[in-house]
Each structure stands twice: as structure tokens, then as C-alpha cells.
Amino acid sequence: MTSKQTEVSTTPQAAKPKPTLPKPTVANEQANKVFIIGLPCTGTTSVSVALLDQGLTVAHQAFTKQAFMLADAVSDAPCFSDYQQLDKLFPNAKFVYLDRPLDKWLPSMQMLLGRMLVHLDKDTGRFHPVMKRSFNHCFDIWQVEDVFDEAHLTACYQRHQQQVMSYFAGRDDFISIDISVDGSLAKLLQFIGLAKPDAAEFRQLQYPQLQSQPQNFPQLNFPQLNMGRNVASWDEYKHPNKISANVSGPDKRKFFDYRLD
């Protein structure tokens, strides 16, 4: 490889333009949002990466107003705890719940908490206050003696699931998927208006167990991320449409002023 020789200019240099942030790709900044409200370890990273690859701007966690404004889709904290408040702030949004078998979710969640718990401490933890509040709301991490207990985590998962299903019962702006099921990505893309499958593919979406997935419909399934002990896939995944959880905007790095019940 040949090196490029540096030239020194004697003429005044124009100021470099500031980098531009990704802009939402949907109609406007307060409509048509997609909120992924599954708990951690249900596939939030895989869904986020899949939506990036579909051309959406995505925030995997959002702790400022500006992050919500810039992102077409937001997943993980605080969406899994704040979905009712977000529903009021963004009345045209769509909500996606992620389901995962408990026997697979429990060990993943225990491993994640093992890495995060010290940083979720109410007083000394280094994680963002919104993130700490979100985890405490769903997992009672500041109240229970053993947050890793399987019975405790199972109760937390089932309570969250029941609350979500009750809140969104009968609504057409809500969907529940298991990302390990064939056709789940196609089902999500159709739900948020990004896919127009033909009749054969509609049958695949509705009855995936009856036939093999069609070869002419790409990316039916989600990418397999955060496998084993790898829980940093979002940070490692590079994409121009990623929105920082702490991005600053007109209100600096302020969050919304609502409170959780």
C-alpha cells in the first residue's frame, strides 16, 4: 500500500461542517414510531439490527427526548417498562412484544444481571438513572434479596407479560412475536408496513408450520445475536442509522417528565 503525502496549505481553511445526525425515515418525528417492549434477553438486539438493515433509524435504549425523536424504532430500556407512557406520548406508534420460552430466557437474564447489577445500584451504579429505574420497575432489583432467584425472575417475566397483554388487548397497533420462530421477521415487517408479501408468503406468515419458508423472500428470520456470553453485540454492530441512547437535542439531554405508576 502506498502512503499518501501530506500537503500543507498556506491558504485559510474553511471550517469543517458539523456531522449530520440520521433523520427519521418515517412521516414525521412524532408519528409512526415502533417500540420494542420485550424484556431484556428476549431478542431486542436482534430485532434492532434487523430494523437497521431495513433502513430504519434505531435506538437500542433511549435516555433522552432527542433519541426518541430521531429514532424510527426504539427497543429495550425504557420501552419495556414505560410502554403505557410512550403510548400516550406517541399515539400513532406501534408496539412489539417479544416472547421467549422461560427455560431459555432465565439463564440469559441471570447472566445479564450478573454483569449489570453492580452498575444498576441505586446510589453508586454508573448506568443512566432512566435505565436503573426501568430495571427496578420490572425486576425489583432494589427490593429483593436475591434478584437471580429463578422463582423471582419467572414471576417478573409473567407479571410483565400479563400486564402487556392486558393493556394492549384488542388493539391492532400491537403484535407479539417469538424471534426464534420461522417467519417472525417477515411477520414483523408486514406489521410495521415494510413488507408486501405475495399470497404464498402470506400463507407462510399465517401458518409457518405447514410449509418450508419460501426462498424468494429474504431475511425471514432474525440475526442470531447475543449468543452465549456475548452481550455487547449492539455496541459492536456498526451502522450509520444507529441512534445514540444519550444523543443531545433542543432540550439538551433531558428525558420526558412523566412518572411511572
Coordinates of C-alpha atoms in Angstrom, one line a residue:
M1 CA 0.0 0.0 0.0
T2 CA 1.5 3.4 -0.9
S3 CA 1.3 6.2 1.6
K4 CA -0.3 9.5 0.7
Q5 CA 2.0 12.5 1.1
T6 CA 0.6 15.2 3.4
E7 CA 0.3 18.7 1.7
V8 CA 0.4 21.8 3.8
S9 CA -1.9 24.5 2.6
T10 CA -1.0 28.2 3.0
T11 CA -4.5 29.4 2.3
P12 CA -7.1 29.8 5.1
Q13 CA -9.2 26.7 5.6
A14 CA -12.9 26.8 5.7
A15 CA -14.5 25.5 8.9
K16 CA -15.4 21.8 8.7
P17 CA -19.2 21.2 8.6
K18 CA -20.6 19.6 11.7
P19 CA -21.6 16.0 11.2
T20 CA -25.3 15.5 10.5
L21 CA -27.4 13.1 12.6
P22 CA -29.5 10.5 11.0
K23 CA -33.1 11.7 10.4
P24 CA -36.2 9.6 11.0
T25 CA -37.3 7.8 7.8
V26 CA -41.0 7.8 8.7
A27 CA -43.5 10.6 8.1
N28 CA -42.6 12.9 10.9
E29 CA -40.8 12.8 14.3
Q30 CA -43.8 12.2 16.4
A31 CA -45.7 9.6 14.4
N32 CA -45.3 6.0 13.3
K33 CA -42.8 5.0 15.9
V34 CA -42.1 1.4 16.6
F35 CA -41.4 0.5 20.2
I36 CA -40.0 -3.0 21.0
I37 CA -41.3 -3.7 24.5
G38 CA -40.0 -7.2 25.2
L39 CA -37.8 -7.6 28.3
P40 CA -34.0 -7.8 28.0
C41 CA -32.8 -11.2 26.7
T42 CA -35.9 -11.7 24.5
G43 CA -34.2 -10.6 21.3
T44 CA -34.2 -6.8 21.4
T45 CA -30.7 -6.6 19.9
S46 CA -31.6 -9.0 17.0
V47 CA -34.8 -7.0 16.3
S48 CA -32.9 -3.7 16.4
V49 CA -30.2 -4.9 14.0
A50 CA -32.8 -6.3 11.6
L51 CA -34.7 -3.0 11.5
L52 CA -31.4 -1.1 10.9
D53 CA -30.9 -3.4 7.9
Q54 CA -34.4 -2.4 6.7
G55 CA -33.4 1.2 6.6
L56 CA -34.9 2.5 9.8
T57 CA -33.1 4.6 12.4
V58 CA -32.9 2.6 15.6
A59 CA -32.1 3.4 19.2
H60 CA -31.4 0.3 21.3
Q61 CA -32.2 2.1 24.6
A62 CA -33.1 5.7 24.7
F63 CA -32.5 8.1 27.6
T64 CA -33.1 11.5 26.0
K65 CA -36.1 13.1 24.3
Q66 CA -33.9 13.5 21.2
A67 CA -33.1 9.8 20.9
F68 CA -36.9 9.2 20.7
M69 CA -37.3 11.9 18.2
L70 CA -34.6 10.7 15.9
A71 CA -35.4 7.0 16.0
D72 CA -38.0 5.3 13.9
A73 CA -37.7 2.3 16.3
V74 CA -36.7 2.1 20.0
S75 CA -36.0 -1.0 21.9
D76 CA -35.0 -2.2 25.4
A77 CA -34.9 0.3 28.3
P78 CA -37.0 2.2 28.9
C79 CA -39.6 0.8 26.5
F80 CA -40.2 -2.4 28.3
S81 CA -41.2 -0.5 31.5
D82 CA -42.6 2.7 30.0
Y83 CA -44.8 1.4 27.2
Q84 CA -48.0 3.0 28.7
Q85 CA -46.4 6.4 28.9
L86 CA -45.0 6.1 25.4
D87 CA -48.4 5.1 24.1
K88 CA -49.7 8.4 25.3
L89 CA -46.8 10.5 24.0
F90 CA -46.8 8.8 20.6
P91 CA -50.5 7.8 19.9
N92 CA -49.7 6.6 16.4
A93 CA -46.9 4.3 17.5
K94 CA -46.9 0.5 17.1
F95 CA -45.8 -1.8 19.9
V96 CA -44.0 -5.1 19.5
Y97 CA -43.8 -7.5 22.4
L98 CA -41.1 -10.2 22.3
D99 CA -41.8 -13.6 23.8
R100 CA -39.2 -16.2 24.7
P101 CA -39.5 -19.6 26.4
L102 CA -38.7 -19.2 30.0
D103 CA -36.2 -22.1 30.0
K104 CA -34.1 -20.1 27.6
W105 CA -34.8 -16.6 28.9
L106 CA -33.9 -17.4 32.6
P107 CA -30.2 -18.3 32.2
S108 CA -29.7 -15.4 29.8
M109 CA -31.3 -13.0 32.2
Q110 CA -29.3 -14.3 35.1
M111 CA -26.1 -13.9 33.1
L112 CA -27.0 -10.4 32.1
L113 CA -27.9 -9.3 35.6
G114 CA -24.6 -10.8 36.8
R115 CA -22.8 -8.4 34.6
M116 CA -25.0 -5.4 35.1
L117 CA -26.2 -5.5 38.7
V118 CA -23.3 -3.5 40.2
H119 CA -23.9 -0.7 37.7
L120 CA -27.6 -0.7 38.5
D121 CA -27.1 0.2 42.1
K122 CA -29.5 3.0 43.1
D123 CA -26.8 5.2 44.6
T124 CA -23.5 4.1 43.2
G125 CA -24.3 2.4 39.9
R126 CA -22.8 4.1 36.8
F127 CA -25.7 3.3 34.4
H128 CA -28.1 6.0 33.4
P129 CA -30.8 6.8 36.0
V130 CA -33.6 6.0 33.5
M131 CA -32.1 2.6 32.9
K132 CA -31.7 1.9 36.6
R133 CA -35.3 3.0 37.2
S134 CA -36.5 0.8 34.3
F135 CA -34.8 -2.3 35.6
N136 CA -36.1 -1.7 39.1
H137 CA -39.6 -1.2 37.9
C138 CA -39.7 -4.7 36.2
F139 CA -37.3 -6.7 38.3
D140 CA -37.5 -5.1 41.8
I141 CA -33.7 -5.1 42.0
W142 CA -33.6 -2.6 44.9
Q143 CA -36.2 -4.5 46.9
V144 CA -35.4 -8.2 46.7
E145 CA -32.6 -10.0 48.5
D146 CA -31.8 -12.4 45.6
V147 CA -32.6 -10.9 42.2
F148 CA -31.1 -14.0 40.5
D149 CA -33.6 -16.4 42.0
E150 CA -35.5 -18.3 39.3
A151 CA -38.8 -18.1 41.0
H152 CA -38.4 -14.3 41.3
L153 CA -37.4 -13.8 37.7
T154 CA -40.1 -16.1 36.5
A155 CA -42.7 -14.1 38.4
C156 CA -41.3 -10.8 37.0
Y157 CA -41.5 -12.2 33.4
Q158 CA -45.0 -13.5 33.8
R159 CA -46.2 -10.3 35.5
H160 CA -44.8 -8.1 32.7
Q161 CA -46.3 -10.4 30.1
Q162 CA -49.7 -10.3 31.7
Q163 CA -49.6 -6.5 32.1
V164 CA -48.6 -6.0 28.5
M165 CA -51.3 -8.4 27.1
S166 CA -54.0 -6.8 29.3
Y167 CA -53.0 -3.3 28.3
F168 CA -53.0 -3.9 24.6
A169 CA -55.9 -6.4 24.4
G170 CA -58.0 -6.0 21.3
R171 CA -55.7 -3.4 19.7
D172 CA -54.4 -3.6 16.1
D173 CA -51.3 -1.5 16.9
F174 CA -49.7 -4.3 18.9
I175 CA -48.1 -7.6 18.0
S176 CA -46.4 -10.4 19.9
I177 CA -43.6 -12.4 18.3
D178 CA -41.1 -15.0 19.2
I179 CA -38.0 -14.3 17.1
S180 CA -36.9 -17.9 17.1
V181 CA -40.0 -18.9 15.1
D182 CA -39.6 -19.1 11.3
G183 CA -41.3 -16.2 9.6
S184 CA -41.2 -13.9 12.6
L185 CA -39.2 -11.2 10.9
A186 CA -41.5 -11.2 7.9
K187 CA -44.5 -11.0 10.2
L188 CA -42.9 -8.0 12.0
L189 CA -42.0 -6.3 8.7
Q190 CA -45.6 -6.7 7.4
F191 CA -47.0 -5.4 10.7
I192 CA -45.0 -2.2 10.5
G193 CA -45.6 -1.7 6.8
L194 CA -42.2 -2.7 5.4
A195 CA -43.1 -5.9 3.6
K196 CA -45.7 -6.7 0.9
P197 CA -45.6 -10.5 0.6
D198 CA -47.5 -12.2 -2.1
A199 CA -50.2 -14.8 -1.5
A200 CA -47.8 -17.7 -1.0
E201 CA -45.8 -15.7 1.5
F202 CA -49.0 -14.6 3.4
R203 CA -49.6 -18.3 3.9
Q204 CA -46.1 -18.7 5.3
L205 CA -46.7 -15.8 7.7
Q206 CA -50.0 -17.2 8.9
Y207 CA -49.1 -20.9 9.0
P208 CA -45.3 -21.2 9.2
Q209 CA -45.6 -24.8 10.5
L210 CA -47.4 -26.0 7.3
Q211 CA -44.7 -25.4 4.7
S212 CA -41.0 -24.6 4.4
Q213 CA -40.1 -21.0 4.3
P214 CA -40.1 -19.5 0.7
Q215 CA -36.7 -19.0 -0.8
N216 CA -37.7 -15.8 -2.7
F217 CA -38.5 -13.8 0.5
P218 CA -35.1 -12.7 2.0
Q219 CA -34.4 -12.4 5.7
L220 CA -37.4 -14.2 7.0
N221 CA -35.6 -14.9 10.3
F222 CA -33.8 -12.6 12.7
P223 CA -30.0 -12.5 13.0
Q224 CA -28.7 -14.6 15.9
L225 CA -27.0 -12.1 18.2
N226 CA -26.0 -12.0 21.9
M227 CA -25.4 -15.7 21.8
G228 CA -23.6 -17.5 24.7
R229 CA -21.8 -15.0 26.8
N230 CA -21.7 -12.2 24.2
V231 CA -24.0 -9.4 25.4
A232 CA -22.3 -6.5 23.6
S233 CA -23.4 -7.1 20.0
W234 CA -25.3 -3.8 19.7
D235 CA -22.1 -1.8 20.6
E236 CA -20.1 -3.9 18.2
Y237 CA -22.6 -3.5 15.3
K238 CA -21.6 -0.6 13.1
H239 CA -24.4 1.2 11.1
P240 CA -25.0 4.8 10.1
N241 CA -28.6 4.6 11.2
K242 CA -27.8 3.8 14.8
I243 CA -29.1 6.5 17.3
S244 CA -27.2 7.0 20.5
A245 CA -29.2 6.5 23.6
N246 CA -27.8 9.7 25.0
V247 CA -27.9 11.9 22.0
S248 CA -28.4 15.6 22.7
G249 CA -31.1 17.8 21.2
P250 CA -33.0 21.1 21.7
D251 CA -33.6 20.1 25.3
K252 CA -30.0 19.0 25.7
R253 CA -30.1 15.5 27.2
K254 CA -33.3 15.9 29.1
F255 CA -35.8 13.0 29.3
F256 CA -39.6 13.2 29.3
D257 CA -41.2 14.4 32.5
Y258 CA -43.7 11.6 33.0
R259 CA -43.6 9.3 36.0
L260 CA -44.3 5.6 36.3
D261 CA -47.1 4.4 38.5

